mmCIF file with all atom_site columns, C-alpha atoms in Angstrom:
data_model
loop_
_atom_site.group_PDB
_atom_site.id
_atom_site.type_symbol
_atom_site.label_atom_id
_atom_site.label_alt_id
_atom_site.label_comp_id
_atom_site.label_asym_id
_atom_site.label_entity_id
_atom_site.label_seq_id
_atom_site.pdbx_PDB_ins_code
_atom_site.Cartn_x
_atom_site.Cartn_y
_atom_site.Cartn_z
_atom_site.occupancy
_atom_site.B_iso_or_equiv
_atom_site.pdbx_formal_charge
_atom_site.auth_seq_id
_atom_site.auth_comp_id
_atom_site.auth_asym_id
_atom_site.auth_atom_id
_atom_site.pdbx_PDB_model_num
ATOM 1   C CA . MET A 1 1   ? 44.255 -138.636 -61.074 1.00 77.00 ? 260 MET A CA 1
ATOM 2   C CA . PHE A 1 2   ? 45.446 -136.671 -58.043 1.00 82.00 ? 261 PHE A CA 1
ATOM 3   C CA . GLU A 1 3   ? 45.522 -140.160 -55.900 1.00 89.00 ? 262 GLU A CA 1
ATOM 4   C CA . LEU A 1 4   ? 47.823 -141.192 -58.601 1.00 94.00 ? 263 LEU A CA 1
ATOM 5   C CA . PHE A 1 5   ? 50.141 -138.224 -58.575 1.00 91.00 ? 264 PHE A CA 1
ATOM 6   C CA . ASN A 1 6   ? 50.276 -138.277 -54.836 1.00 91.00 ? 265 ASN A CA 1
ATOM 7   C CA . THR A 1 7   ? 51.344 -142.085 -54.969 1.00 93.00 ? 266 THR A CA 1
ATOM 8   C CA . TYR A 1 8   ? 53.979 -141.476 -57.555 1.00 94.00 ? 267 TYR A CA 1
ATOM 9   C CA . SER A 1 9   ? 54.965 -138.147 -56.924 1.00 94.00 ? 268 SER A CA 1
ATOM 10  C CA . GLY A 1 10  ? 58.558 -139.390 -56.430 1.00 94.00 ? 269 GLY A CA 1
ATOM 11  C CA . GLN A 1 11  ? 58.842 -140.824 -60.087 1.00 95.00 ? 270 GLN A CA 1
ATOM 12  C CA . PHE A 1 12  ? 57.114 -138.134 -61.581 1.00 95.00 ? 271 PHE A CA 1
ATOM 13  C CA . LEU A 1 13  ? 59.330 -135.430 -60.054 1.00 96.00 ? 272 LEU A CA 1
ATOM 14  C CA . SER A 1 14  ? 62.331 -137.370 -60.865 1.00 96.00 ? 273 SER A CA 1
ATOM 15  C CA . GLY A 1 15  ? 61.354 -137.504 -64.485 1.00 96.00 ? 274 GLY A CA 1
ATOM 16  C CA . PHE A 1 16  ? 60.787 -133.981 -64.410 1.00 96.00 ? 275 PHE A CA 1
ATOM 17  C CA . GLY A 1 17  ? 64.021 -133.013 -62.981 1.00 96.00 ? 276 GLY A CA 1
ATOM 18  C CA . TYR A 1 18  ? 66.066 -135.394 -65.528 1.00 96.00 ? 277 TYR A CA 1
ATOM 19  C CA . THR A 1 19  ? 63.687 -133.941 -68.367 1.00 96.00 ? 278 THR A CA 1
ATOM 20  C CA . LEU A 1 20  ? 65.066 -130.461 -67.464 1.00 96.00 ? 279 LEU A CA 1
ATOM 21  C CA . LEU A 1 21  ? 68.508 -131.264 -67.109 1.00 96.00 ? 280 LEU A CA 1
ATOM 22  C CA . ALA A 1 22  ? 68.903 -132.966 -70.237 1.00 96.00 ? 281 ALA A CA 1
ATOM 23  C CA . SER A 1 23  ? 66.815 -129.971 -72.043 1.00 96.00 ? 282 SER A CA 1
ATOM 24  C CA . LEU A 1 24  ? 69.332 -127.552 -70.391 1.00 96.00 ? 283 LEU A CA 1
ATOM 25  C CA . ILE A 1 25  ? 72.442 -129.718 -71.417 1.00 97.00 ? 284 ILE A CA 1
ATOM 26  C CA . VAL A 1 26  ? 71.059 -130.353 -75.212 1.00 97.00 ? 285 VAL A CA 1
ATOM 27  C CA . LEU A 1 27  ? 69.915 -126.711 -75.267 1.00 96.00 ? 286 LEU A CA 1
ATOM 28  C CA . ILE A 1 28  ? 73.698 -125.419 -74.316 1.00 96.00 ? 287 ILE A CA 1
ATOM 29  C CA . ALA A 1 29  ? 75.506 -128.080 -76.421 1.00 97.00 ? 288 ALA A CA 1
ATOM 30  C CA . SER A 1 30  ? 73.480 -127.749 -79.550 1.00 97.00 ? 289 SER A CA 1
ATOM 31  C CA . PHE A 1 31  ? 73.359 -124.022 -79.563 1.00 96.00 ? 290 PHE A CA 1
ATOM 32  C CA . ILE A 1 32  ? 77.374 -124.093 -79.386 1.00 96.00 ? 291 ILE A CA 1
ATOM 33  C CA . ILE A 1 33  ? 77.613 -126.712 -81.990 1.00 97.00 ? 292 ILE A CA 1
ATOM 34  C CA . GLY A 1 34  ? 74.871 -124.950 -84.331 1.00 97.00 ? 293 GLY A CA 1
ATOM 35  C CA . ILE A 1 35  ? 76.335 -121.597 -84.299 1.00 96.00 ? 294 ILE A CA 1
ATOM 36  C CA . GLY A 1 36  ? 79.753 -123.175 -84.840 1.00 96.00 ? 295 GLY A CA 1
ATOM 37  C CA . MET A 1 37  ? 78.512 -125.206 -87.848 1.00 97.00 ? 296 MET A CA 1
ATOM 38  C CA . ALA A 1 38  ? 76.706 -121.980 -89.078 1.00 96.00 ? 297 ALA A CA 1
ATOM 39  C CA . ILE A 1 39  ? 79.806 -119.707 -88.818 1.00 95.00 ? 298 ILE A CA 1
ATOM 40  C CA . ALA A 1 40  ? 81.687 -122.755 -90.727 1.00 95.00 ? 299 ALA A CA 1
ATOM 41  C CA . GLN A 1 41  ? 79.137 -123.026 -93.689 1.00 94.00 ? 300 GLN A CA 1
ATOM 42  C CA . THR A 1 42  ? 79.610 -119.391 -94.119 1.00 90.00 ? 301 THR A CA 1
ATOM 43  C CA . SER A 1 43  ? 83.436 -119.674 -94.421 1.00 89.00 ? 302 SER A CA 1
ATOM 44  C CA . ASP A 1 44  ? 85.402 -119.088 -97.616 1.00 87.00 ? 303 ASP A CA 1
ATOM 45  C CA . ASN A 1 45  ? 87.403 -122.339 -96.723 1.00 91.00 ? 304 ASN A CA 1
ATOM 46  C CA . LYS A 1 46  ? 85.517 -124.933 -99.059 1.00 93.00 ? 305 LYS A CA 1
ATOM 47  C CA . LEU A 1 47  ? 86.546 -127.869 -96.999 1.00 95.00 ? 306 LEU A CA 1
ATOM 48  C CA . LEU A 1 48  ? 85.180 -126.322 -93.751 1.00 95.00 ? 307 LEU A CA 1
ATOM 49  C CA . SER A 1 49  ? 82.143 -124.817 -95.464 1.00 95.00 ? 308 SER A CA 1
ATOM 50  C CA . GLY A 1 50  ? 81.420 -128.446 -97.263 1.00 96.00 ? 309 GLY A CA 1
ATOM 51  C CA . PHE A 1 51  ? 81.842 -130.263 -93.720 1.00 96.00 ? 310 PHE A CA 1
ATOM 52  C CA . ALA A 1 52  ? 79.554 -127.978 -92.157 1.00 96.00 ? 311 ALA A CA 1
ATOM 53  C CA . THR A 1 53  ? 76.770 -128.332 -95.086 1.00 95.00 ? 312 THR A CA 1
ATOM 54  C CA . ALA A 1 54  ? 77.326 -132.051 -94.949 1.00 96.00 ? 313 ALA A CA 1
ATOM 55  C CA . TYR A 1 55  ? 76.720 -132.051 -91.144 1.00 97.00 ? 314 TYR A CA 1
ATOM 56  C CA . ILE A 1 56  ? 73.467 -130.050 -91.362 1.00 96.00 ? 315 ILE A CA 1
ATOM 57  C CA . GLU A 1 57  ? 71.886 -131.849 -94.050 1.00 95.00 ? 316 GLU A CA 1
ATOM 58  C CA . VAL A 1 58  ? 72.561 -135.347 -93.042 1.00 96.00 ? 317 VAL A CA 1
ATOM 59  C CA . PHE A 1 59  ? 71.587 -134.848 -89.148 1.00 96.00 ? 318 PHE A CA 1
ATOM 60  C CA . ARG A 1 60  ? 68.784 -132.927 -90.059 1.00 94.00 ? 319 ARG A CA 1
ATOM 61  C CA . ASN A 1 61  ? 67.229 -135.537 -92.430 1.00 95.00 ? 320 ASN A CA 1
ATOM 62  C CA . ILE A 1 62  ? 67.970 -138.526 -90.387 1.00 95.00 ? 321 ILE A CA 1
ATOM 63  C CA . PRO A 1 63  ? 65.121 -139.488 -87.879 1.00 96.00 ? 322 PRO A CA 1
ATOM 64  C CA . LEU A 1 64  ? 66.206 -138.663 -84.116 1.00 97.00 ? 323 LEU A CA 1
ATOM 65  C CA . LEU A 1 65  ? 65.340 -142.230 -82.844 1.00 96.00 ? 324 LEU A CA 1
ATOM 66  C CA . ILE A 1 66  ? 68.367 -143.451 -85.319 1.00 96.00 ? 325 ILE A CA 1
ATOM 67  C CA . ILE A 1 67  ? 70.755 -140.957 -83.904 1.00 97.00 ? 326 ILE A CA 1
ATOM 68  C CA . VAL A 1 68  ? 70.080 -141.811 -80.428 1.00 97.00 ? 327 VAL A CA 1
ATOM 69  C CA . MET A 1 69  ? 69.746 -145.762 -80.831 1.00 96.00 ? 328 MET A CA 1
ATOM 70  C CA . PHE A 1 70  ? 73.259 -145.401 -82.765 1.00 96.00 ? 329 PHE A CA 1
ATOM 71  C CA . PHE A 1 71  ? 74.879 -143.937 -79.387 1.00 96.00 ? 330 PHE A CA 1
ATOM 72  C CA . TYR A 1 72  ? 72.830 -146.455 -77.275 1.00 96.00 ? 331 TYR A CA 1
ATOM 73  C CA . VAL A 1 73  ? 73.322 -149.557 -79.333 1.00 95.00 ? 332 VAL A CA 1
ATOM 74  C CA . VAL A 1 74  ? 76.100 -149.516 -81.653 1.00 95.00 ? 333 VAL A CA 1
ATOM 75  C CA . VAL A 1 75  ? 78.725 -147.203 -79.660 1.00 94.00 ? 334 VAL A CA 1
ATOM 76  C CA . PRO A 1 76  ? 78.902 -149.671 -76.741 1.00 94.00 ? 335 PRO A CA 1
ATOM 77  C CA . LEU A 1 77  ? 79.681 -152.746 -79.172 1.00 92.00 ? 336 LEU A CA 1
ATOM 78  C CA . SER A 1 78  ? 82.990 -150.877 -79.563 1.00 90.00 ? 337 SER A CA 1
ATOM 79  C CA . GLY A 1 79  ? 83.688 -150.908 -75.720 1.00 90.00 ? 338 GLY A CA 1
ATOM 80  C CA . ILE A 1 80  ? 82.653 -147.564 -74.985 1.00 90.00 ? 339 ILE A CA 1
ATOM 81  C CA . ASP A 1 81  ? 80.114 -147.819 -72.088 1.00 89.00 ? 340 ASP A CA 1
ATOM 82  C CA . ILE A 1 82  ? 77.446 -145.054 -72.638 1.00 92.00 ? 341 ILE A CA 1
ATOM 83  C CA . SER A 1 83  ? 74.378 -144.743 -70.404 1.00 94.00 ? 342 SER A CA 1
ATOM 84  C CA . GLY A 1 84  ? 70.670 -144.310 -71.883 1.00 94.00 ? 343 GLY A CA 1
ATOM 85  C CA . PHE A 1 85  ? 70.721 -140.749 -70.601 1.00 96.00 ? 344 PHE A CA 1
ATOM 86  C CA . MET A 1 86  ? 74.104 -139.780 -72.259 1.00 96.00 ? 345 MET A CA 1
ATOM 87  C CA . SER A 1 87  ? 72.838 -141.334 -75.595 1.00 96.00 ? 346 SER A CA 1
ATOM 88  C CA . GLY A 1 88  ? 69.849 -139.379 -75.438 1.00 96.00 ? 347 GLY A CA 1
ATOM 89  C CA . VAL A 1 89  ? 71.846 -136.133 -74.695 1.00 97.00 ? 348 VAL A CA 1
ATOM 90  C CA . ILE A 1 90  ? 74.549 -136.831 -77.417 1.00 97.00 ? 349 ILE A CA 1
ATOM 91  C CA . GLY A 1 91  ? 71.944 -137.804 -79.908 1.00 97.00 ? 350 GLY A CA 1
ATOM 92  C CA . LEU A 1 92  ? 69.635 -135.189 -79.347 1.00 97.00 ? 351 LEU A CA 1
ATOM 93  C CA . SER A 1 93  ? 72.285 -132.459 -79.078 1.00 98.00 ? 352 SER A CA 1
ATOM 94  C CA . ILE A 1 94  ? 73.545 -133.384 -82.825 1.00 97.00 ? 353 ILE A CA 1
ATOM 95  C CA . TYR A 1 95  ? 70.116 -133.477 -84.154 1.00 97.00 ? 354 TYR A CA 1
ATOM 96  C CA . THR A 1 96  ? 69.030 -130.160 -82.641 1.00 97.00 ? 355 THR A CA 1
ATOM 97  C CA . SER A 1 97  ? 72.297 -128.194 -83.447 1.00 97.00 ? 356 SER A CA 1
ATOM 98  C CA . SER A 1 98  ? 71.637 -129.027 -87.384 1.00 97.00 ? 357 SER A CA 1
ATOM 99  C CA . PHE A 1 99  ? 68.470 -127.054 -86.983 1.00 97.00 ? 358 PHE A CA 1
ATOM 100 C CA . VAL A 1 100 ? 70.156 -124.720 -85.138 1.00 97.00 ? 359 VAL A CA 1
ATOM 101 C CA . ALA A 1 101 ? 72.652 -124.113 -87.435 1.00 96.00 ? 360 ALA A CA 1
ATOM 102 C CA . ASP A 1 102 ? 70.465 -123.830 -90.304 1.00 94.00 ? 361 ASP A CA 1
ATOM 103 C CA . VAL A 1 103 ? 68.316 -121.073 -88.491 1.00 95.00 ? 362 VAL A CA 1
ATOM 104 C CA . VAL A 1 104 ? 71.678 -119.165 -87.623 1.00 96.00 ? 363 VAL A CA 1
ATOM 105 C CA . LYS A 1 105 ? 73.076 -119.540 -91.101 1.00 95.00 ? 364 LYS A CA 1
ATOM 106 C CA . SER A 1 106 ? 69.842 -117.796 -92.188 1.00 93.00 ? 365 SER A CA 1
ATOM 107 C CA . GLY A 1 107 ? 70.395 -114.771 -90.079 1.00 93.00 ? 366 GLY A CA 1
ATOM 108 C CA . ILE A 1 108 ? 73.722 -114.475 -91.000 1.00 94.00 ? 367 ILE A CA 1
ATOM 109 C CA . SER A 1 109 ? 73.008 -114.179 -94.715 1.00 91.00 ? 368 SER A CA 1
ATOM 110 C CA . SER A 1 110 ? 70.399 -111.759 -94.086 1.00 91.00 ? 369 SER A CA 1
ATOM 111 C CA . ILE A 1 111 ? 73.273 -109.161 -92.723 1.00 91.00 ? 370 ILE A CA 1
ATOM 112 C CA . PRO A 1 112 ? 74.138 -106.993 -95.680 1.00 90.00 ? 371 PRO A CA 1
ATOM 113 C CA . ALA A 1 113 ? 77.531 -107.458 -97.192 1.00 85.00 ? 372 ALA A CA 1
ATOM 114 C CA . GLY A 1 114 ? 78.256 -103.810 -96.647 1.00 87.00 ? 373 GLY A CA 1
ATOM 115 C CA . GLN A 1 115 ? 78.764 -104.419 -92.994 1.00 88.00 ? 374 GLN A CA 1
ATOM 116 C CA . ARG A 1 116 ? 81.253 -107.124 -93.432 1.00 87.00 ? 375 ARG A CA 1
ATOM 117 C CA . GLU A 1 117 ? 83.262 -104.859 -96.011 1.00 87.00 ? 376 GLU A CA 1
ATOM 118 C CA . ALA A 1 118 ? 83.325 -101.807 -93.558 1.00 88.00 ? 377 ALA A CA 1
ATOM 119 C CA . GLY A 1 119 ? 84.349 -104.001 -90.707 1.00 88.00 ? 378 GLY A CA 1
ATOM 120 C CA . LEU A 1 120 ? 87.476 -105.414 -92.823 1.00 87.00 ? 379 LEU A CA 1
ATOM 121 C CA . ALA A 1 121 ? 88.271 -101.833 -94.212 1.00 87.00 ? 380 ALA A CA 1
ATOM 122 C CA . SER A 1 122 ? 88.570 -100.515 -90.376 1.00 88.00 ? 381 SER A CA 1
ATOM 123 C CA . GLY A 1 123 ? 91.291 -102.993 -90.078 1.00 88.00 ? 382 GLY A CA 1
ATOM 124 C CA . LEU A 1 124 ? 89.158 -105.754 -88.222 1.00 89.00 ? 383 LEU A CA 1
ATOM 125 C CA . SER A 1 125 ? 90.032 -109.509 -89.052 1.00 88.00 ? 384 SER A CA 1
ATOM 126 C CA . LYS A 1 126 ? 87.546 -111.700 -90.544 1.00 87.00 ? 385 LYS A CA 1
ATOM 127 C CA . ASN A 1 127 ? 86.970 -113.516 -87.198 1.00 89.00 ? 386 ASN A CA 1
ATOM 128 C CA . GLN A 1 128 ? 86.374 -110.197 -85.478 1.00 91.00 ? 387 GLN A CA 1
ATOM 129 C CA . VAL A 1 129 ? 83.947 -109.047 -87.725 1.00 92.00 ? 388 VAL A CA 1
ATOM 130 C CA . MET A 1 130 ? 81.925 -112.151 -87.610 1.00 92.00 ? 389 MET A CA 1
ATOM 131 C CA . PHE A 1 131 ? 81.837 -112.471 -83.865 1.00 92.00 ? 390 PHE A CA 1
ATOM 132 C CA . LEU A 1 132 ? 81.764 -108.727 -83.158 1.00 91.00 ? 391 LEU A CA 1
ATOM 133 C CA . ILE A 1 133 ? 79.437 -107.225 -85.759 1.00 91.00 ? 392 ILE A CA 1
ATOM 134 C CA . ILE A 1 134 ? 77.792 -110.094 -87.845 1.00 93.00 ? 393 ILE A CA 1
ATOM 135 C CA . LEU A 1 135 ? 76.999 -112.905 -85.382 1.00 93.00 ? 394 LEU A CA 1
ATOM 136 C CA . PRO A 1 136 ? 75.195 -110.565 -82.793 1.00 91.00 ? 395 PRO A CA 1
ATOM 137 C CA . GLN A 1 137 ? 72.944 -109.030 -85.110 1.00 90.00 ? 396 GLN A CA 1
ATOM 138 C CA . ALA A 1 138 ? 72.128 -112.347 -87.005 1.00 93.00 ? 397 ALA A CA 1
ATOM 139 C CA . LEU A 1 139 ? 71.351 -113.913 -83.378 1.00 91.00 ? 398 LEU A CA 1
ATOM 140 C CA . LYS A 1 140 ? 69.069 -110.855 -82.610 1.00 89.00 ? 399 LYS A CA 1
ATOM 141 C CA . LEU A 1 141 ? 66.936 -111.732 -85.930 1.00 88.00 ? 400 LEU A CA 1
ATOM 142 C CA . VAL A 1 142 ? 66.588 -115.269 -85.314 1.00 92.00 ? 401 VAL A CA 1
ATOM 143 C CA . LEU A 1 143 ? 65.773 -115.321 -81.712 1.00 88.00 ? 402 LEU A CA 1
ATOM 144 C CA . PRO A 1 144 ? 62.074 -116.364 -82.271 1.00 88.00 ? 403 PRO A CA 1
ATOM 145 C CA . PRO A 1 145 ? 62.922 -119.482 -84.580 1.00 91.00 ? 404 PRO A CA 1
ATOM 146 C CA . LEU A 1 146 ? 65.697 -120.330 -82.044 1.00 93.00 ? 405 LEU A CA 1
ATOM 147 C CA . GLY A 1 147 ? 63.135 -120.338 -79.221 1.00 91.00 ? 406 GLY A CA 1
ATOM 148 C CA . ASN A 1 148 ? 60.966 -122.539 -81.219 1.00 92.00 ? 407 ASN A CA 1
ATOM 149 C CA . GLN A 1 149 ? 63.940 -124.808 -81.563 1.00 94.00 ? 408 GLN A CA 1
ATOM 150 C CA . MET A 1 150 ? 64.167 -124.857 -77.811 1.00 94.00 ? 409 MET A CA 1
ATOM 151 C CA . ILE A 1 151 ? 60.364 -125.825 -77.567 1.00 94.00 ? 410 ILE A CA 1
ATOM 152 C CA . ASN A 1 152 ? 61.184 -128.603 -80.038 1.00 95.00 ? 411 ASN A CA 1
ATOM 153 C CA . LEU A 1 153 ? 64.077 -130.036 -78.155 1.00 95.00 ? 412 LEU A CA 1
ATOM 154 C CA . VAL A 1 154 ? 61.968 -130.290 -74.866 1.00 95.00 ? 413 VAL A CA 1
ATOM 155 C CA . LYS A 1 155 ? 59.388 -132.154 -76.798 1.00 95.00 ? 414 LYS A CA 1
ATOM 156 C CA . ASN A 1 156 ? 61.859 -134.360 -78.541 1.00 96.00 ? 415 ASN A CA 1
ATOM 157 C CA . SER A 1 157 ? 63.433 -135.091 -75.268 1.00 96.00 ? 416 SER A CA 1
ATOM 158 C CA . SER A 1 158 ? 60.587 -137.698 -74.826 1.00 95.00 ? 417 SER A CA 1
ATOM 159 C CA . ILE A 1 159 ? 62.741 -140.032 -76.899 1.00 95.00 ? 418 ILE A CA 1
ATOM 160 C CA . PHE A 1 160 ? 64.491 -140.629 -73.969 1.00 95.00 ? 419 PHE A CA 1
ATOM 161 C CA . ALA A 1 161 ? 61.815 -143.361 -72.837 1.00 95.00 ? 420 ALA A CA 1
ATOM 162 C CA . MET A 1 162 ? 63.349 -145.563 -75.679 1.00 94.00 ? 421 MET A CA 1
ATOM 163 C CA . VAL A 1 163 ? 66.538 -145.934 -73.961 1.00 94.00 ? 422 VAL A CA 1
ATOM 164 C CA . ALA A 1 164 ? 65.789 -145.901 -70.351 1.00 90.00 ? 423 ALA A CA 1
ATOM 165 C CA . GLY A 1 165 ? 66.770 -142.189 -70.087 1.00 90.00 ? 424 GLY A CA 1
ATOM 166 C CA . LEU A 1 166 ? 64.919 -141.610 -66.829 1.00 91.00 ? 425 LEU A CA 1
ATOM 167 C CA . ASP A 1 167 ? 62.921 -138.697 -68.136 1.00 95.00 ? 426 ASP A CA 1
ATOM 168 C CA . LEU A 1 168 ? 59.432 -137.929 -67.791 1.00 95.00 ? 427 LEU A CA 1
ATOM 169 C CA . MET A 1 169 ? 58.237 -140.378 -70.430 1.00 95.00 ? 428 MET A CA 1
ATOM 170 C CA . TYR A 1 170 ? 60.183 -142.911 -69.044 1.00 95.00 ? 429 TYR A CA 1
ATOM 171 C CA . GLN A 1 171 ? 58.975 -142.715 -65.569 1.00 96.00 ? 430 GLN A CA 1
ATOM 172 C CA . GLY A 1 172 ? 55.403 -142.278 -67.255 1.00 95.00 ? 431 GLY A CA 1
ATOM 173 C CA . ASP A 1 173 ? 55.941 -145.539 -68.840 1.00 96.00 ? 432 ASP A CA 1
ATOM 174 C CA . LEU A 1 174 ? 56.847 -147.213 -65.943 1.00 96.00 ? 433 LEU A CA 1
ATOM 175 C CA . ILE A 1 175 ? 53.894 -146.124 -63.715 1.00 96.00 ? 434 ILE A CA 1
ATOM 176 C CA . VAL A 1 176 ? 51.554 -147.277 -66.753 1.00 96.00 ? 435 VAL A CA 1
ATOM 177 C CA . SER A 1 177 ? 53.231 -150.601 -66.362 1.00 94.00 ? 436 SER A CA 1
ATOM 178 C CA . GLU A 1 178 ? 52.050 -150.779 -62.561 1.00 94.00 ? 437 GLU A CA 1
ATOM 179 C CA . THR A 1 179 ? 48.900 -149.352 -62.683 1.00 93.00 ? 438 THR A CA 1
ATOM 180 C CA . TYR A 1 180 ? 47.376 -149.502 -66.144 1.00 94.00 ? 439 TYR A CA 1
ATOM 181 C CA . ASN A 1 181 ? 46.307 -145.921 -65.748 1.00 95.00 ? 440 ASN A CA 1
ATOM 182 C CA . VAL A 1 182 ? 47.133 -144.952 -69.253 1.00 95.00 ? 441 VAL A CA 1
ATOM 183 C CA . PHE A 1 183 ? 44.846 -141.715 -69.476 1.00 95.00 ? 442 PHE A CA 1
ATOM 184 C CA . GLY A 1 184 ? 45.746 -140.357 -65.825 1.00 94.00 ? 443 GLY A CA 1
ATOM 185 C CA . THR A 1 185 ? 49.697 -141.084 -66.215 1.00 96.00 ? 444 THR A CA 1
ATOM 186 C CA . TYR A 1 186 ? 50.099 -139.522 -69.544 1.00 95.00 ? 445 TYR A CA 1
ATOM 187 C CA . ILE A 1 187 ? 47.784 -136.412 -68.509 1.00 96.00 ? 446 ILE A CA 1
ATOM 188 C CA . ILE A 1 188 ? 49.923 -135.656 -65.622 1.00 96.00 ? 447 ILE A CA 1
ATOM 189 C CA . VAL A 1 189 ? 52.966 -136.271 -68.064 1.00 96.00 ? 448 VAL A CA 1
ATOM 190 C CA . GLY A 1 190 ? 51.589 -134.037 -70.508 1.00 96.00 ? 449 GLY A CA 1
ATOM 191 C CA . ILE A 1 191 ? 51.333 -131.394 -67.735 1.00 96.00 ? 450 ILE A CA 1
ATOM 192 C CA . PHE A 1 192 ? 54.608 -131.316 -66.760 1.00 96.00 ? 451 PHE A CA 1
ATOM 193 C CA . TYR A 1 193 ? 55.982 -130.702 -70.233 1.00 96.00 ? 452 TYR A CA 1
ATOM 194 C CA . LEU A 1 194 ? 53.570 -127.674 -70.647 1.00 96.00 ? 453 LEU A CA 1
ATOM 195 C CA . ILE A 1 195 ? 55.214 -126.606 -67.494 1.00 95.00 ? 454 ILE A CA 1
ATOM 196 C CA . ILE A 1 196 ? 58.502 -126.375 -69.478 1.00 94.00 ? 455 ILE A CA 1
ATOM 197 C CA . THR A 1 197 ? 57.197 -125.232 -72.941 1.00 95.00 ? 456 THR A CA 1
ATOM 198 C CA . VAL A 1 198 ? 54.246 -122.693 -72.085 1.00 95.00 ? 457 VAL A CA 1
ATOM 199 C CA . PRO A 1 199 ? 56.694 -120.061 -70.559 1.00 93.00 ? 458 PRO A CA 1
ATOM 200 C CA . ILE A 1 200 ? 58.930 -120.740 -73.592 1.00 92.00 ? 459 ILE A CA 1
ATOM 201 C CA . SER A 1 201 ? 56.352 -120.426 -75.828 1.00 92.00 ? 460 SER A CA 1
ATOM 202 C CA . LEU A 1 202 ? 55.113 -117.078 -74.241 1.00 92.00 ? 461 LEU A CA 1
ATOM 203 C CA . MET A 1 203 ? 58.755 -115.707 -74.223 1.00 89.00 ? 462 MET A CA 1
ATOM 204 C CA . VAL A 1 204 ? 59.244 -116.576 -78.079 1.00 87.00 ? 463 VAL A CA 1
ATOM 205 C CA . LYS A 1 205 ? 55.679 -114.897 -78.954 1.00 87.00 ? 464 LYS A CA 1
ATOM 206 C CA . ARG A 1 206 ? 56.821 -111.701 -76.884 1.00 87.00 ? 465 ARG A CA 1
ATOM 207 C CA . LEU A 1 207 ? 60.048 -111.294 -79.059 1.00 81.00 ? 466 LEU A CA 1
ATOM 208 C CA . GLU A 1 208 ? 58.333 -111.919 -82.334 1.00 79.00 ? 467 GLU A CA 1
ATOM 209 C CA . GLU A 1 209 ? 55.682 -108.883 -81.224 1.00 81.00 ? 468 GLU A CA 1
ATOM 210 C CA . ARG A 1 210 ? 58.793 -106.850 -80.064 1.00 79.00 ? 469 ARG A CA 1
ATOM 211 C CA . GLN A 1 211 ? 60.777 -107.595 -83.515 1.00 73.00 ? 470 GLN A CA 1
ATOM 212 C CA . SER A 1 212 ? 57.629 -106.641 -85.675 1.00 71.00 ? 471 SER A CA 1
ATOM 213 C CA . GLN A 1 213 ? 57.109 -103.580 -83.693 1.00 69.00 ? 472 GLN A CA 1
ATOM 214 C CA . THR A 1 214 ? 61.013 -102.471 -84.080 1.00 66.00 ? 473 THR A CA 1
ATOM 215 C CA . SER A 1 215 ? 60.767 -103.121 -88.022 1.00 58.00 ? 474 SER A CA 1
ATOM 216 C CA . ARG A 1 216 ? 57.724 -100.782 -88.600 1.00 56.00 ? 475 ARG A CA 1
#
């Protein structure tokens, strides 16, 4: 296995880099979209709220592979050139954002209505109350489940291999096709994924312990 890594270290590290890059882009995009959809879902505007609810329910219940393949296969038919990497980024961002939105919305709903009313009574606008009072508290409450979504998106990035997305899994498949060393190759790929997910998992566990201590 060590000889395999030494021989193909360039491909493994390249895949690891693309997986990290994809995870970072998806993390930022899905959190921005997800928080926006969560806020929209709690809006008094029925049209906006209905759109956000539909977005969350639709993309949360469609397999990730279908969303990614839509951008990889269907979108180019309209003349828009899109790479496998970008197809994966867009598809995974949309998919992950629907789960982020659901988590954040539950956090917003858990904030007592009295805080919103107090903010409005003090002269703040609805948007100011949301962004200055409600949302910061909601995000603090849902940090652990948001951390779990981070872990999920890293693992789900393996879908990039289906669209030649240059990620770890894609490079692993290429190496297997050359060496037929299935066991060693995927063990190394798995270790690289653990390098990303284990620190996040430990961080989430620490956040959960801290929240349980503060709630006592």
